[in-house]
Amino acid sequence: MTIRLPSIQSRLILLVLGALLVVELVTAWTGYRRALHEADELLDAQLAQYAQIMLSLAHEGRDDEVRLPDIQGHPYQSKLMFQIWNMKDAPRLMLRSPEAPHQWPESVRTSGYSEATLAGHAWRFFVARGNNGYVVLAGHDLHIHQELASEIALSNMSPYLLAVPILAVLLLLAIRNSLKPLHALAAELSGREPQRLDEVSEAEMPSELRPPIRAMNQLFGRIRMTMDKERRFTSDAAHELRTPIAGLRAQLQVAERTPDPEERQAAIAKALRGTNRMSHLVAQLLALARLEAESADQPDAKVNLGDLLQDVVAGLAHQAESRGIQLQADTEPNCVLTGNSELLRVLLRNLIDNAIRYVPDGGKVRVGLALEKGHVVLTVEDNGPGVAVEERDKIGQRFHRFGNQTVEGVGLGLSIVQRIAELHGAELAFSEGLEGRGFGVRVSFPAIEQAG
């Protein structure tokens, strides 16, 4: 099941609105707490003023209750109370509001501010004492300051809450307009033909889109190069296979039609050599195709190239001896590097086999392996015909052959060597061979540092 992720547009809107909502909530909470504090300060000041006014107006009475005129009052009026006491001799209630009890409220101190519970409601009181023995108690329901704080906070937040939908619409329009280049890029890419790999234009693109466009263009370039290589490889392979197949067919037709047994055997022998060349060509093509698919990441296996070289030389010794070629291998110990042993074996075999093929009978092939300044250096030199200096820049081109064209070969050996060297981060160089002539190859690999 594929999980569909939200679009960039919806994520941006949700993130911005979410951040705005968090800021509004924090602002509302901070405003509410501040309003509570200010309401406390205001109501405490009013209580003190209220008590002082009552104290200044206090006069003799006997438990009188204030009779309010029959006029429209304030909703908070029932949440205020006062008592006036005469404390000269025995405490005596002189005057009280309708909401006030007939007794002194419990838990209320006889001076200053205090809080107490009356009839299930929390009240805050202030007691003022006069020099004439009168005491005034004034109080208000604590629910008043919570209502005041809530109304203040809500009135402050109302404009912001009303602005959220408007802001969401404006954000949607702004983000949609900002994402137009991205939609245009997507439309251009989706409308392209598979074979169209030209670069995408960066003109009129915002700076945020230019890095991915550059990376995409680089990818298109690599794909274009890969496809060009594959087309050339397919064309060259078809051309190279066509010649031996045609020769094989011609020799088989000769063997079929000739009545001469010797001529028939000669044709069959030529056909067998043609099949051997085709077999070698197919093997080289498969090796090159596998190498093209190999990753250029650094291999992680330790390989003793000296041991591998001795094994390859031993396998080719018979081929050299059969033609009287002197095959010499000089190796230093501890020539260890990081690589793929099978690919390195292919590299060694191609270089040494190539030298043996092109050296005339009785010639020399010398293989050297040494440690030089932190590198494992492989050299393969011969005293064969070599390669002219002006043609050395063509070395490694697929199916390109040098020197004696009668020597069996397909022109892929050095292409394979170059690719394997590239995969191992090695440097490849070509020069003259032995005795001031012939052909020489030098491959320099990064070595593994040996523990002291």
CSV table of C-alpha atoms in Angstrom, one decimal:
chain,number,residue,atom,x,y,z
A,1,MET,CA,0.0,0.0,0.0
A,2,THR,CA,1.4,3.3,-1.1
A,3,ILE,CA,1.2,6.1,1.5
A,4,ARG,CA,0.5,9.5,-0.2
A,5,LEU,CA,2.4,12.3,1.5
A,6,PRO,CA,0.9,15.8,1.7
A,7,SER,CA,2.0,18.3,-0.9
A,8,ILE,CA,4.5,21.0,-0.2
A,9,GLN,CA,1.7,23.6,-0.6
A,10,SER,CA,-0.5,22.0,2.1
A,11,ARG,CA,2.5,21.4,4.4
A,12,LEU,CA,3.6,25.1,4.1
A,13,ILE,CA,0.0,26.3,4.9
A,14,LEU,CA,-0.4,23.9,7.8
A,15,LEU,CA,3.1,24.8,9.2
A,16,VAL,CA,2.5,28.5,8.9
A,17,LEU,CA,-1.0,28.4,10.4
A,18,GLY,CA,0.1,26.0,13.1
A,19,ALA,CA,3.0,28.3,14.1
A,20,LEU,CA,0.6,31.3,14.0
A,21,LEU,CA,-1.9,29.4,16.2
A,22,VAL,CA,0.8,28.4,18.7
A,23,VAL,CA,1.9,32.1,18.9
A,24,GLU,CA,-1.7,33.2,19.4
A,25,LEU,CA,-2.3,30.6,22.1
A,26,VAL,CA,0.9,31.7,23.9
A,27,THR,CA,-0.1,35.3,23.5
A,28,ALA,CA,-3.6,34.6,24.8
A,29,TRP,CA,-2.3,32.7,27.8
A,30,THR,CA,0.2,35.5,28.5
A,31,GLY,CA,-2.5,38.2,28.1
A,32,TYR,CA,-4.9,36.2,30.3
A,33,ARG,CA,-2.3,36.0,33.1
A,34,ARG,CA,-1.5,39.6,32.7
A,35,ALA,CA,-5.2,40.6,32.8
A,36,LEU,CA,-5.6,38.5,36.0
A,37,HIS,CA,-2.8,40.4,37.6
A,38,GLU,CA,-4.1,43.8,36.5
A,39,ALA,CA,-7.7,42.8,37.6
A,40,ASP,CA,-6.3,41.9,41.0
A,41,GLU,CA,-4.5,45.2,41.3
A,42,LEU,CA,-7.6,47.2,40.2
A,43,LEU,CA,-10.1,45.4,42.4
A,44,ASP,CA,-7.8,45.5,45.4
A,45,ALA,CA,-7.4,49.2,44.9
A,46,GLN,CA,-11.2,49.6,44.6
A,47,LEU,CA,-11.7,47.5,47.7
A,48,ALA,CA,-9.4,49.8,49.7
A,49,GLN,CA,-11.1,52.9,48.3
A,50,TYR,CA,-14.5,51.4,48.9
A,51,ALA,CA,-13.7,50.6,52.5
A,52,GLN,CA,-12.1,54.0,53.2
A,53,ILE,CA,-15.3,55.8,51.8
A,54,MET,CA,-17.5,53.6,53.9
A,55,LEU,CA,-15.3,54.4,56.9
A,56,SER,CA,-15.5,58.1,56.4
A,57,LEU,CA,-19.4,57.9,56.1
A,58,ALA,CA,-19.8,55.6,59.1
A,59,HIS,CA,-22.3,56.8,61.8
A,60,GLU,CA,-24.3,55.4,64.6
A,61,GLY,CA,-26.9,52.8,63.7
A,62,ARG,CA,-28.3,49.5,64.9
A,63,ASP,CA,-27.6,46.6,62.6
A,64,ASP,CA,-29.0,48.6,59.7
A,65,GLU,CA,-29.2,47.1,56.3
A,66,VAL,CA,-28.7,49.3,53.3
A,67,ARG,CA,-31.9,49.6,51.3
A,68,LEU,CA,-31.0,50.1,47.6
A,69,PRO,CA,-33.2,52.2,45.4
A,70,ASP,CA,-35.3,50.4,42.8
A,71,ILE,CA,-33.1,51.3,39.8
A,72,GLN,CA,-31.3,49.2,37.2
A,73,GLY,CA,-28.0,48.1,38.7
A,74,HIS,CA,-24.8,46.4,37.4
A,75,PRO,CA,-24.5,42.7,37.0
A,76,TYR,CA,-21.5,42.7,39.4
A,77,GLN,CA,-23.4,44.5,42.1
A,78,SER,CA,-24.5,41.3,43.8
A,79,LYS,CA,-20.8,40.2,43.9
A,80,LEU,CA,-19.8,43.1,46.2
A,81,MET,CA,-20.5,43.4,49.9
A,82,PHE,CA,-19.5,45.6,52.9
A,83,GLN,CA,-20.0,45.7,56.7
A,84,ILE,CA,-19.5,48.6,59.1
A,85,TRP,CA,-18.7,47.6,62.7
A,86,ASN,CA,-18.4,49.7,65.9
A,87,MET,CA,-15.5,48.2,67.9
A,88,LYS,CA,-15.5,50.8,70.8
A,89,ASP,CA,-16.9,48.6,73.5
A,90,ALA,CA,-18.3,45.3,72.3
A,91,PRO,CA,-18.2,44.6,68.6
A,92,ARG,CA,-21.5,45.7,67.1
A,93,LEU,CA,-22.6,45.5,63.4
A,94,MET,CA,-23.8,49.0,62.4
A,95,LEU,CA,-24.5,48.7,58.7
A,96,ARG,CA,-24.2,46.1,56.0
A,97,SER,CA,-25.0,45.5,52.3
A,98,PRO,CA,-27.8,43.0,51.4
A,99,GLU,CA,-25.2,40.4,50.3
A,100,ALA,CA,-23.2,40.6,53.6
A,101,PRO,CA,-23.8,38.2,56.5
A,102,HIS,CA,-24.8,39.4,60.0
A,103,GLN,CA,-21.7,38.0,61.5
A,104,TRP,CA,-18.0,38.6,60.9
A,105,PRO,CA,-16.9,36.2,58.2
A,106,GLU,CA,-14.7,33.3,59.4
A,107,SER,CA,-11.1,33.2,58.4
A,108,VAL,CA,-11.1,37.0,57.6
A,109,ARG,CA,-8.3,38.9,59.3
A,110,THR,CA,-9.2,42.1,61.2
A,111,SER,CA,-7.0,44.2,59.0
A,112,GLY,CA,-5.6,44.3,55.5
A,113,TYR,CA,-6.4,41.8,52.7
A,114,SER,CA,-7.5,38.2,53.2
A,115,GLU,CA,-9.6,35.6,51.4
A,116,ALA,CA,-12.5,33.4,52.7
A,117,THR,CA,-15.3,31.2,51.4
A,118,LEU,CA,-18.9,32.3,51.8
A,119,ALA,CA,-21.8,30.2,50.6
A,120,GLY,CA,-19.5,28.2,48.5
A,121,HIS,CA,-17.9,31.2,46.7
A,122,ALA,CA,-14.4,32.5,47.2
A,123,TRP,CA,-14.3,36.1,48.3
A,124,ARG,CA,-11.5,38.6,48.8
A,125,PHE,CA,-11.8,41.1,51.6
A,126,PHE,CA,-10.1,44.3,52.8
A,127,VAL,CA,-10.5,45.6,56.3
A,128,ALA,CA,-10.0,49.3,57.1
A,129,ARG,CA,-9.9,50.5,60.8
A,130,GLY,CA,-10.6,54.2,61.8
A,131,ASN,CA,-9.4,56.1,64.8
A,132,ASN,CA,-13.0,56.4,66.1
A,133,GLY,CA,-13.3,52.7,66.6
A,134,TYR,CA,-15.2,52.0,63.4
A,135,VAL,CA,-14.1,49.0,61.2
A,136,VAL,CA,-15.2,48.6,57.6
A,137,LEU,CA,-15.0,45.3,55.8
A,138,ALA,CA,-15.4,45.4,52.0
A,139,GLY,CA,-15.3,42.3,49.8
A,140,HIS,CA,-15.9,41.1,46.2
A,141,ASP,CA,-16.5,37.7,44.7
A,142,LEU,CA,-13.2,36.4,43.2
A,143,HIS,CA,-15.1,35.2,40.2
A,144,ILE,CA,-15.2,38.9,39.1
A,145,HIS,CA,-11.5,39.1,38.3
A,146,GLN,CA,-11.6,35.8,36.4
A,147,GLU,CA,-14.5,37.1,34.3
A,148,LEU,CA,-12.7,40.4,33.7
A,149,ALA,CA,-9.4,38.7,32.7
A,150,SER,CA,-11.2,36.3,30.3
A,151,GLU,CA,-13.1,39.1,28.7
A,152,ILE,CA,-10.0,41.2,28.3
A,153,ALA,CA,-8.0,38.3,26.8
A,154,LEU,CA,-10.9,37.3,24.5
A,155,SER,CA,-11.3,40.9,23.3
A,156,ASN,CA,-7.6,41.1,22.5
A,157,MET,CA,-7.6,37.8,20.7
A,158,SER,CA,-10.8,38.2,18.7
A,159,PRO,CA,-9.1,40.2,15.8
A,160,TYR,CA,-6.4,37.5,15.5
A,161,LEU,CA,-9.0,34.7,15.4
A,162,LEU,CA,-11.0,36.4,12.8
A,163,ALA,CA,-7.8,37.0,10.7
A,164,VAL,CA,-6.8,33.3,10.6
A,165,PRO,CA,-9.2,32.3,7.7
A,166,ILE,CA,-8.3,35.5,5.8
A,167,LEU,CA,-4.6,34.7,6.3
A,168,ALA,CA,-5.1,31.1,5.2
A,169,VAL,CA,-6.6,32.2,1.9
A,170,LEU,CA,-3.9,34.8,1.4
A,171,LEU,CA,-1.2,32.2,2.2
A,172,LEU,CA,-2.8,29.7,-0.2
A,173,LEU,CA,-2.8,32.2,-3.0
A,174,ALA,CA,0.8,33.4,-2.3
A,175,ILE,CA,2.2,29.8,-2.0
A,176,ARG,CA,0.3,28.7,-5.1
A,177,ASN,CA,1.8,31.6,-7.0
A,178,SER,CA,5.3,30.9,-5.7
A,179,LEU,CA,5.1,27.2,-6.7
A,180,LYS,CA,4.2,28.0,-10.3
A,181,PRO,CA,7.8,27.5,-11.5
A,182,LEU,CA,7.8,24.0,-9.9
A,183,HIS,CA,4.6,23.1,-11.6
A,184,ALA,CA,5.9,24.4,-14.9
A,185,LEU,CA,9.1,22.3,-14.4
A,186,ALA,CA,7.0,19.2,-13.6
A,187,ALA,CA,4.9,19.8,-16.7
A,188,GLU,CA,7.9,20.2,-19.0
A,189,LEU,CA,9.5,17.0,-17.7
A,190,SER,CA,6.3,14.9,-17.9
A,191,GLY,CA,5.8,16.0,-21.5
A,192,ARG,CA,9.3,15.0,-22.6
A,193,GLU,CA,9.9,12.0,-24.9
A,194,PRO,CA,12.0,9.3,-23.3
A,195,GLN,CA,14.9,9.9,-25.8
A,196,ARG,CA,15.0,13.7,-25.1
A,197,LEU,CA,17.9,14.3,-22.8
A,198,ASP,CA,18.8,17.9,-23.5
A,199,GLU,CA,19.3,20.3,-20.5
A,200,VAL,CA,16.5,22.0,-18.7
A,201,SER,CA,16.8,25.8,-18.9
A,202,GLU,CA,17.5,27.6,-15.6
A,203,ALA,CA,16.2,30.9,-17.0
A,204,GLU,CA,13.3,32.4,-15.0
A,205,MET,CA,13.7,29.8,-12.3
A,206,PRO,CA,13.9,30.8,-8.6
A,207,SER,CA,17.2,30.2,-6.9
A,208,GLU,CA,15.8,27.3,-4.8
A,209,LEU,CA,15.1,25.3,-8.0
A,210,ARG,CA,18.4,25.9,-9.7
A,211,PRO,CA,20.5,23.3,-7.7
A,212,PRO,CA,18.1,20.4,-8.4
A,213,ILE,CA,17.9,21.5,-12.1
A,214,ARG,CA,21.7,21.5,-12.3
A,215,ALA,CA,21.8,18.1,-10.7
A,216,MET,CA,19.1,16.9,-13.1
A,217,ASN,CA,21.0,18.3,-16.1
A,218,GLN,CA,24.2,16.5,-14.9
A,219,LEU,CA,22.2,13.3,-14.7
A,220,PHE,CA,20.8,13.8,-18.2
A,221,GLY,CA,24.4,14.3,-19.4
A,222,ARG,CA,25.6,11.1,-17.8
A,223,ILE,CA,22.6,9.2,-19.2
A,224,ARG,CA,23.3,10.7,-22.6
A,225,MET,CA,26.9,9.6,-22.5
A,226,THR,CA,25.9,6.1,-21.3
A,227,MET,CA,23.4,5.7,-24.1
A,228,ASP,CA,26.0,7.0,-26.6
A,229,LYS,CA,28.5,4.5,-25.3
A,230,GLU,CA,25.9,1.7,-25.5
A,231,ARG,CA,25.0,2.6,-29.1
A,232,ARG,CA,28.6,2.7,-30.1
A,233,PHE,CA,29.3,-0.5,-28.3
A,234,THR,CA,26.4,-2.3,-30.0
A,235,SER,CA,27.3,-1.0,-33.4
A,236,ASP,CA,31.0,-1.9,-33.0
A,237,ALA,CA,30.2,-5.3,-31.6
A,238,ALA,CA,27.8,-6.1,-34.5
A,239,HIS,CA,30.5,-5.0,-36.9
A,240,GLU,CA,33.2,-7.1,-35.2
A,241,LEU,CA,31.0,-10.1,-35.0
A,242,ARG,CA,29.9,-9.8,-38.7
A,243,THR,CA,33.4,-10.4,-40.0
A,244,PRO,CA,34.2,-13.7,-38.2
A,245,ILE,CA,30.7,-15.0,-38.8
A,246,ALA,CA,31.1,-14.3,-42.6
A,247,GLY,CA,34.5,-15.9,-42.6
A,248,LEU,CA,33.3,-18.9,-40.7
A,249,ARG,CA,30.4,-19.3,-43.1
A,250,ALA,CA,32.7,-19.0,-46.1
A,251,GLN,CA,35.1,-21.7,-44.8
A,252,LEU,CA,32.3,-24.1,-44.0
A,253,GLN,CA,30.9,-23.6,-47.5
A,254,VAL,CA,34.4,-24.4,-48.9
A,255,ALA,CA,34.6,-27.5,-46.7
A,256,GLU,CA,31.2,-28.6,-47.9
A,257,ARG,CA,31.8,-28.2,-51.6
A,258,THR,CA,35.4,-29.2,-52.1
A,259,PRO,CA,36.2,-32.8,-53.1
A,260,ASP,CA,39.9,-32.3,-52.0
A,261,PRO,CA,40.4,-33.8,-48.4
A,262,GLU,CA,43.4,-31.5,-47.7
A,263,GLU,CA,41.5,-28.4,-48.8
A,264,ARG,CA,38.5,-29.5,-46.7
A,265,GLN,CA,40.8,-30.0,-43.6
A,266,ALA,CA,42.4,-26.6,-44.2
A,267,ALA,CA,38.9,-24.9,-44.4
A,268,ILE,CA,37.8,-26.7,-41.2
A,269,ALA,CA,41.0,-25.6,-39.4
A,270,LYS,CA,40.3,-22.0,-40.5
A,271,ALA,CA,36.7,-22.3,-39.3
A,272,LEU,CA,37.9,-23.5,-35.9
A,273,ARG,CA,40.3,-20.6,-35.6
A,274,GLY,CA,37.4,-18.3,-36.5
A,275,THR,CA,35.2,-19.9,-33.8
A,276,ASN,CA,38.1,-19.4,-31.3
A,277,ARG,CA,38.3,-15.7,-32.2
A,278,MET,CA,34.5,-15.4,-31.9
A,279,SER,CA,34.6,-17.1,-28.5
A,280,HIS,CA,37.3,-14.8,-27.3
A,281,LEU,CA,35.4,-11.8,-28.7
A,282,VAL,CA,32.1,-12.8,-26.9
A,283,ALA,CA,34.1,-13.4,-23.6
A,284,GLN,CA,35.6,-9.9,-23.9
A,285,LEU,CA,32.3,-8.3,-24.7
A,286,LEU,CA,30.7,-9.9,-21.7
A,287,ALA,CA,33.5,-8.8,-19.4
A,288,LEU,CA,33.3,-5.3,-20.7
A,289,ALA,CA,29.5,-5.2,-20.3
A,290,ARG,CA,29.9,-6.4,-16.7
A,291,LEU,CA,32.5,-3.8,-16.0
A,292,GLU,CA,30.3,-1.0,-17.4
A,293,ALA,CA,27.6,-2.0,-14.8
A,294,GLU,CA,30.1,-2.1,-11.9
A,295,SER,CA,29.9,0.6,-9.3
A,296,ALA,CA,32.8,3.0,-9.0
A,297,ASP,CA,32.6,2.8,-5.2
A,298,GLN,CA,35.9,1.7,-3.5
A,299,PRO,CA,36.0,-2.1,-3.1
A,300,ASP,CA,36.5,-3.2,0.5
A,301,ALA,CA,38.6,-6.5,0.1
A,302,LYS,CA,42.3,-6.7,0.8
A,303,VAL,CA,44.2,-8.3,-2.2
A,304,ASN,CA,47.8,-9.3,-2.3
A,305,LEU,CA,48.6,-8.4,-5.9
A,306,GLY,CA,51.9,-10.3,-5.8
A,307,ASP,CA,50.2,-13.6,-5.1
A,308,LEU,CA,47.6,-12.9,-7.7
A,309,LEU,CA,50.3,-12.0,-10.3
A,310,GLN,CA,52.3,-15.2,-9.7
A,311,ASP,CA,49.1,-17.2,-10.2
A,312,VAL,CA,48.3,-15.4,-13.5
A,313,VAL,CA,51.9,-15.7,-14.8
A,314,ALA,CA,51.9,-19.5,-14.0
A,315,GLY,CA,48.7,-19.9,-16.0
A,316,LEU,CA,50.2,-18.1,-19.1
A,317,ALA,CA,53.6,-19.7,-18.8
A,318,HIS,CA,52.8,-22.5,-21.2
A,319,GLN,CA,51.5,-20.1,-23.9
A,320,ALA,CA,54.8,-18.1,-23.7
A,321,GLU,CA,57.0,-21.2,-23.6
A,322,SER,CA,55.3,-22.7,-26.7
A,323,ARG,CA,56.6,-19.7,-28.7
A,324,GLY,CA,60.0,-19.4,-27.0
A,325,ILE,CA,59.0,-16.2,-25.2
A,326,GLN,CA,60.9,-15.3,-22.1
A,327,LEU,CA,58.3,-14.4,-19.4
A,328,GLN,CA,59.8,-12.8,-16.3
A,329,ALA,CA,58.0,-11.7,-13.2
A,330,ASP,CA,59.7,-9.6,-10.5
A,331,THR,CA,57.6,-8.8,-7.4
A,332,GLU,CA,58.2,-7.2,-4.1
A,333,PRO,CA,56.6,-8.5,-0.9
A,334,ASN,CA,53.6,-6.8,0.8
A,335,CYS,CA,52.1,-5.4,-2.3
A,336,VAL,CA,48.6,-5.3,-0.8
A,337,LEU,CA,45.8,-3.1,-2.0
A,338,THR,CA,42.0,-2.7,-1.6
A,339,GLY,CA,40.1,-4.1,-4.6
A,340,ASN,CA,38.2,-6.9,-6.3
A,341,SER,CA,40.4,-9.9,-6.8
A,342,GLU,CA,38.5,-11.2,-9.8
A,343,LEU,CA,38.6,-7.9,-11.6
A,344,LEU,CA,42.3,-7.5,-10.8
A,345,ARG,CA,42.9,-11.0,-12.2
A,346,VAL,CA,41.2,-10.0,-15.4
A,347,LEU,CA,43.4,-6.9,-15.6
A,348,LEU,CA,46.6,-8.9,-15.1
A,349,ARG,CA,45.6,-11.5,-17.6
A,350,ASN,CA,44.7,-9.0,-20.3
A,351,LEU,CA,47.9,-7.1,-19.9
A,352,ILE,CA,50.2,-10.1,-19.9
A,353,ASP,CA,48.2,-12.0,-22.6
A,354,ASN,CA,48.2,-8.9,-24.8
A,355,ALA,CA,52.0,-8.7,-24.5
A,356,ILE,CA,52.6,-12.4,-25.3
A,357,ARG,CA,50.3,-12.1,-28.3
A,358,TYR,CA,52.1,-9.2,-30.0
A,359,VAL,CA,55.7,-10.2,-29.1
A,360,PRO,CA,57.4,-12.2,-31.9
A,361,ASP,CA,58.6,-15.7,-31.2
A,362,GLY,CA,61.7,-15.7,-29.0
A,363,GLY,CA,60.8,-12.2,-27.6
A,364,LYS,CA,60.7,-11.0,-24.0
A,365,VAL,CA,57.9,-10.0,-21.6
A,366,ARG,CA,58.8,-8.6,-18.2
A,367,VAL,CA,56.3,-8.0,-15.4
A,368,GLY,CA,57.2,-6.0,-12.4
A,369,LEU,CA,55.4,-5.2,-9.1
A,370,ALA,CA,56.9,-2.8,-6.6
A,371,LEU,CA,56.0,-0.4,-3.8
A,372,GLU,CA,56.6,3.3,-4.7
A,373,LYS,CA,55.7,6.2,-2.4
A,374,GLY,CA,52.5,4.6,-1.0
A,375,HIS,CA,51.4,3.0,-4.3
A,376,VAL,CA,51.5,-0.5,-5.7
A,377,VAL,CA,53.0,-0.1,-9.2
A,378,LEU,CA,52.5,-2.8,-11.8
A,379,THR,CA,54.5,-2.6,-15.0
A,380,VAL,CA,54.2,-4.9,-18.1
A,381,GLU,CA,56.9,-4.4,-20.8
A,382,ASP,CA,57.8,-6.2,-24.0
A,383,ASN,CA,60.2,-5.9,-26.9
A,384,GLY,CA,57.5,-6.4,-29.6
A,385,PRO,CA,56.5,-3.9,-32.3
A,386,GLY,CA,55.0,-1.4,-29.9
A,387,VAL,CA,52.7,1.4,-30.6
A,388,ALA,CA,53.7,4.6,-32.5
A,389,VAL,CA,53.7,7.7,-30.3
A,390,GLU,CA,51.2,9.5,-32.5
A,391,GLU,CA,48.7,6.6,-32.0
A,392,ARG,CA,49.0,6.3,-28.2
A,393,ASP,CA,46.1,8.6,-27.7
A,394,LYS,CA,43.9,6.0,-29.3
A,395,ILE,CA,44.9,3.3,-26.8
A,396,GLY,CA,41.8,2.0,-25.0
A,397,GLN,CA,39.4,2.7,-27.8
A,398,ARG,CA,37.1,-0.2,-28.3
A,399,PHE,CA,37.9,-2.6,-31.2
A,400,HIS,CA,40.9,-0.5,-32.2
A,401,ARG,CA,44.0,-2.6,-32.9
A,402,PHE,CA,47.6,-1.7,-33.4
A,403,GLY,CA,50.6,-3.3,-35.1
A,404,ASN,CA,50.3,-6.7,-36.7
A,405,GLN,CA,46.7,-7.3,-37.7
A,406,THR,CA,47.4,-11.0,-38.2
A,407,VAL,CA,47.7,-11.5,-34.5
A,408,GLU,CA,44.4,-12.9,-33.1
A,409,GLY,CA,42.6,-10.3,-31.0
A,410,VAL,CA,39.5,-8.1,-30.8
A,411,GLY,CA,40.8,-4.8,-29.6
A,412,LEU,CA,39.0,-4.8,-26.3
A,413,GLY,CA,41.7,-5.9,-23.9
A,414,LEU,CA,43.0,-2.4,-23.0
A,415,SER,CA,39.5,-1.0,-22.8
A,416,ILE,CA,38.8,-3.6,-20.1
A,417,VAL,CA,42.1,-2.7,-18.4
A,418,GLN,CA,41.2,1.0,-18.3
A,419,ARG,CA,37.8,0.3,-16.8
A,420,ILE,CA,39.2,-1.9,-14.1
A,421,ALA,CA,41.9,0.6,-13.3
A,422,GLU,CA,39.2,3.3,-13.1
A,423,LEU,CA,37.1,1.3,-10.7
A,424,HIS,CA,40.1,0.9,-8.4
A,425,GLY,CA,41.2,4.5,-8.5
A,426,ALA,CA,44.4,3.6,-10.3
A,427,GLU,CA,46.4,5.6,-12.8
A,428,LEU,CA,47.2,4.1,-16.2
A,429,ALA,CA,50.2,5.2,-18.3
A,430,PHE,CA,51.7,3.9,-21.6
A,431,SER,CA,55.3,4.1,-22.8
A,432,GLU,CA,58.0,2.3,-24.7
A,433,GLY,CA,58.9,-1.2,-23.6
A,434,LEU,CA,62.2,-3.1,-23.3
A,435,GLU,CA,65.4,-2.2,-25.1
A,436,GLY,CA,64.0,1.1,-26.2
A,437,ARG,CA,61.2,-0.4,-28.3
A,438,GLY,CA,58.1,-2.5,-27.8
A,439,PHE,CA,55.2,-1.5,-25.5
A,440,GLY,CA,55.0,-0.7,-21.8
A,441,VAL,CA,52.1,-0.3,-19.4
A,442,ARG,CA,52.3,1.2,-15.9
A,443,VAL,CA,49.4,0.9,-13.5
A,444,SER,CA,49.7,2.7,-10.1
A,445,PHE,CA,47.3,1.5,-7.4
A,446,PRO,CA,46.8,3.2,-3.9
A,447,ALA,CA,48.4,0.8,-1.4
A,448,ILE,CA,47.2,-0.2,2.1
A,449,GLU,CA,49.6,1.1,4.8
A,450,GLN,CA,51.2,-1.7,6.6
A,451,ALA,CA,51.3,-1.6,10.4
A,452,GLY,CA,54.8,-1.1,11.8
